[in-house]
PDB file of C-alpha atoms in Angstrom:
ATOM      1  CA  MET A  20      -2.924   8.028  23.271  1.00  0.00           C
ATOM      2  CA  SER A  21      -4.586   7.054  20.010  1.00  0.00           C
ATOM      3  CA  ASN A  22      -4.911   3.423  18.978  1.00  0.00           C
ATOM      4  CA  LYS A  23      -5.649   4.279  15.368  1.00  0.00           C
ATOM      5  CA  ILE A  24      -3.531   2.293  12.979  1.00  0.00           C
ATOM      6  CA  LYS A  25      -1.879   4.402  10.280  1.00  0.00           C
ATOM      7  CA  ILE A  26      -2.169   2.645   6.906  1.00  0.00           C
ATOM      8  CA  LEU A  27      -0.718   3.557   3.523  1.00  0.00           C
ATOM      9  CA  ILE A  28      -2.908   2.323   0.660  1.00  0.00           C
ATOM     10  CA  VAL A  29      -0.999   1.878  -2.613  1.00  0.00           C
ATOM     11  CA  GLU A  30      -3.426   0.961  -5.408  1.00  0.00           C
ATOM     12  CA  ASP A  31      -3.616   2.586  -8.845  1.00  0.00           C
ATOM     13  CA  GLU A  32      -7.264   1.685  -9.482  1.00  0.00           C
ATOM     14  CA  ILE A  33      -9.079   4.657  -7.933  1.00  0.00           C
ATOM     15  CA  PRO A  34     -12.381   2.843  -7.164  1.00  0.00           C
ATOM     16  CA  ILE A  35     -10.519   0.002  -5.421  1.00  0.00           C
ATOM     17  CA  ASN A  36      -8.286   2.418  -3.508  1.00  0.00           C
ATOM     18  CA  ASN A  37     -11.349   4.408  -2.399  1.00  0.00           C
ATOM     19  CA  LEU A  38     -13.229   1.263  -1.356  1.00  0.00           C
ATOM     20  CA  ILE A  39     -10.311   0.053   0.771  1.00  0.00           C
ATOM     21  CA  MET A  40      -9.955   3.483   2.373  1.00  0.00           C
ATOM     22  CA  ARG A  41     -13.672   3.807   3.062  1.00  0.00           C
ATOM     23  CA  ASN A  42     -13.837   0.442   4.809  1.00  0.00           C
ATOM     24  CA  LEU A  43     -10.695   0.992   6.871  1.00  0.00           C
ATOM     25  CA  THR A  44     -11.682   4.478   7.985  1.00  0.00           C
ATOM     26  CA  LEU A  45     -15.144   3.194   8.962  1.00  0.00           C
ATOM     27  CA  VAL A  46     -13.497   0.947  11.546  1.00  0.00           C
ATOM     28  CA  GLY A  47     -11.310   3.773  12.824  1.00  0.00           C
ATOM     29  CA  HIS A  48      -8.011   3.533  10.978  1.00  0.00           C
ATOM     30  CA  GLN A  49      -6.138   6.530   9.599  1.00  0.00           C
ATOM     31  CA  CYS A  50      -5.400   6.055   5.886  1.00  0.00           C
ATOM     32  CA  THR A  51      -3.328   7.776   3.242  1.00  0.00           C
ATOM     33  CA  GLN A  52      -3.854   6.996  -0.437  1.00  0.00           C
ATOM     34  CA  VAL A  53      -1.273   6.940  -3.227  1.00  0.00           C
ATOM     35  CA  PHE A  54      -1.708   5.661  -6.755  1.00  0.00           C
ATOM     36  CA  ASP A  55       1.747   4.779  -8.125  1.00  0.00           C
ATOM     37  CA  GLY A  56       4.973   3.157  -6.995  1.00  0.00           C
ATOM     38  CA  ALA A  57       7.131   6.283  -6.926  1.00  0.00           C
ATOM     39  CA  ALA A  58       4.587   8.089  -4.736  1.00  0.00           C
ATOM     40  CA  ALA A  59       4.479   5.045  -2.457  1.00  0.00           C
ATOM     41  CA  VAL A  60       8.230   5.196  -1.860  1.00  0.00           C
ATOM     42  CA  ARG A  61       8.120   8.935  -1.143  1.00  0.00           C
ATOM     43  CA  GLU A  62       5.153   8.624   1.212  1.00  0.00           C
ATOM     44  CA  ALA A  63       6.570   5.580   3.029  1.00  0.00           C
ATOM     45  CA  TRP A  64       9.698   7.591   3.883  1.00  0.00           C
ATOM     46  CA  ASN A  65       7.805  10.802   4.766  1.00  0.00           C
ATOM     47  CA  GLY A  66       5.179   9.243   7.030  1.00  0.00           C
ATOM     48  CA  LYS A  67       5.413   6.621   9.738  1.00  0.00           C
ATOM     49  CA  TYR A  68       3.004   3.825   8.848  1.00  0.00           C
ATOM     50  CA  ASP A  69       1.956   0.781  10.841  1.00  0.00           C
ATOM     51  CA  LEU A  70       0.948  -1.089   7.681  1.00  0.00           C
ATOM     52  CA  ILE A  71       1.226  -0.718   3.913  1.00  0.00           C
ATOM     53  CA  LEU A  72      -1.361  -2.287   1.591  1.00  0.00           C
ATOM     54  CA  LEU A  73       0.571  -2.609  -1.653  1.00  0.00           C
ATOM     55  CA  ASP A  74      -0.623  -3.497  -5.137  1.00  0.00           C
ATOM     56  CA  VAL A  75       1.903  -5.326  -7.309  1.00  0.00           C
ATOM     57  CA  MET A  76       0.968  -3.878 -10.704  1.00  0.00           C
ATOM     58  CA  LEU A  77       1.536  -0.128 -10.383  1.00  0.00           C
ATOM     59  CA  PRO A  78       2.624   2.723 -12.645  1.00  0.00           C
ATOM     60  CA  GLU A  79       6.203   4.027 -12.181  1.00  0.00           C
ATOM     61  CA  LEU A  80       7.493   1.171  -9.969  1.00  0.00           C
ATOM     62  CA  SER A  81       5.970  -2.246  -9.337  1.00  0.00           C
ATOM     63  CA  GLY A  82       5.021  -3.286  -5.829  1.00  0.00           C
ATOM     64  CA  PHE A  83       8.000  -5.653  -5.875  1.00  0.00           C
ATOM     65  CA  GLU A  84      10.302  -2.702  -6.648  1.00  0.00           C
ATOM     66  CA  VAL A  85       8.612  -0.524  -4.029  1.00  0.00           C
ATOM     67  CA  ILE A  86       9.079  -3.008  -1.206  1.00  0.00           C
ATOM     68  CA  LYS A  87      12.853  -3.003  -1.801  1.00  0.00           C
ATOM     69  CA  GLN A  88      13.012   0.792  -1.363  1.00  0.00           C
ATOM     70  CA  ILE A  89      10.838   1.466   1.676  1.00  0.00           C
ATOM     71  CA  PRO A  90      11.603   1.399   5.398  1.00  0.00           C
ATOM     72  CA  LYS A  91      10.890  -1.755   7.403  1.00  0.00           C
ATOM     73  CA  THR A  92       7.095  -1.707   7.648  1.00  0.00           C
ATOM     74  CA  PRO A  93       4.643  -4.619   7.556  1.00  0.00           C
ATOM     75  CA  VAL A  94       3.251  -5.018   4.022  1.00  0.00           C
ATOM     76  CA  ILE A  95       0.242  -6.880   2.683  1.00  0.00           C
ATOM     77  CA  PHE A  96       0.234  -7.326  -1.085  1.00  0.00           C
ATOM     78  CA  VAL A  97      -3.113  -6.580  -2.732  1.00  0.00           C
ATOM     79  CA  THR A  98      -3.034  -8.099  -6.200  1.00  0.00           C
ATOM     80  CA  ALA A  99      -4.802 -10.133  -8.832  1.00  0.00           C
ATOM     81  CA  LYS A 100      -1.519 -11.805  -9.817  1.00  0.00           C
ATOM     82  CA  ASP A 101      -1.688 -15.497  -9.054  1.00  0.00           C
ATOM     83  CA  SER A 102       1.235 -17.221 -10.741  1.00  0.00           C
ATOM     84  CA  LEU A 103       3.590 -19.280  -8.591  1.00  0.00           C
ATOM     85  CA  SER A 104       6.537 -17.008  -9.450  1.00  0.00           C
ATOM     86  CA  ASP A 105       4.578 -13.924  -8.325  1.00  0.00           C
ATOM     87  CA  LYS A 106       3.555 -15.656  -5.105  1.00  0.00           C
ATOM     88  CA  LEU A 107       7.167 -16.592  -4.389  1.00  0.00           C
ATOM     89  CA  ALA A 108       8.344 -13.061  -5.151  1.00  0.00           C
ATOM     90  CA  GLY A 109       5.743 -11.721  -2.731  1.00  0.00           C
TER      91      GLY A 109
END
C-alpha cells in the first residue's frame, strides 16, 4: 500500500508549476501538472486526486469556475489575488 499523496497542480505559469511539482515530488508525492482551467476540469474527473492546488487566474476557466465543476476534492488556492472579495469567493 502506497502512502503517496496524489496531487493535481493547476498553475499556468510554467516556472511556478514546475517549482511546486519539484518540491512536492522531492518529499514523495505523486503530481500531475496542468496549465489551464479546462484541462484542470478534465484531469480532475479522469484521475482520482487527494488534493488540488489551484491557481485563481487561469486561461480558459478561472479557478473559481473550475472548483464549481470538479468532483469533491480538497482544494488549496494558490494565487496572488488579495482583495477581500477574492478571499471571500475562495
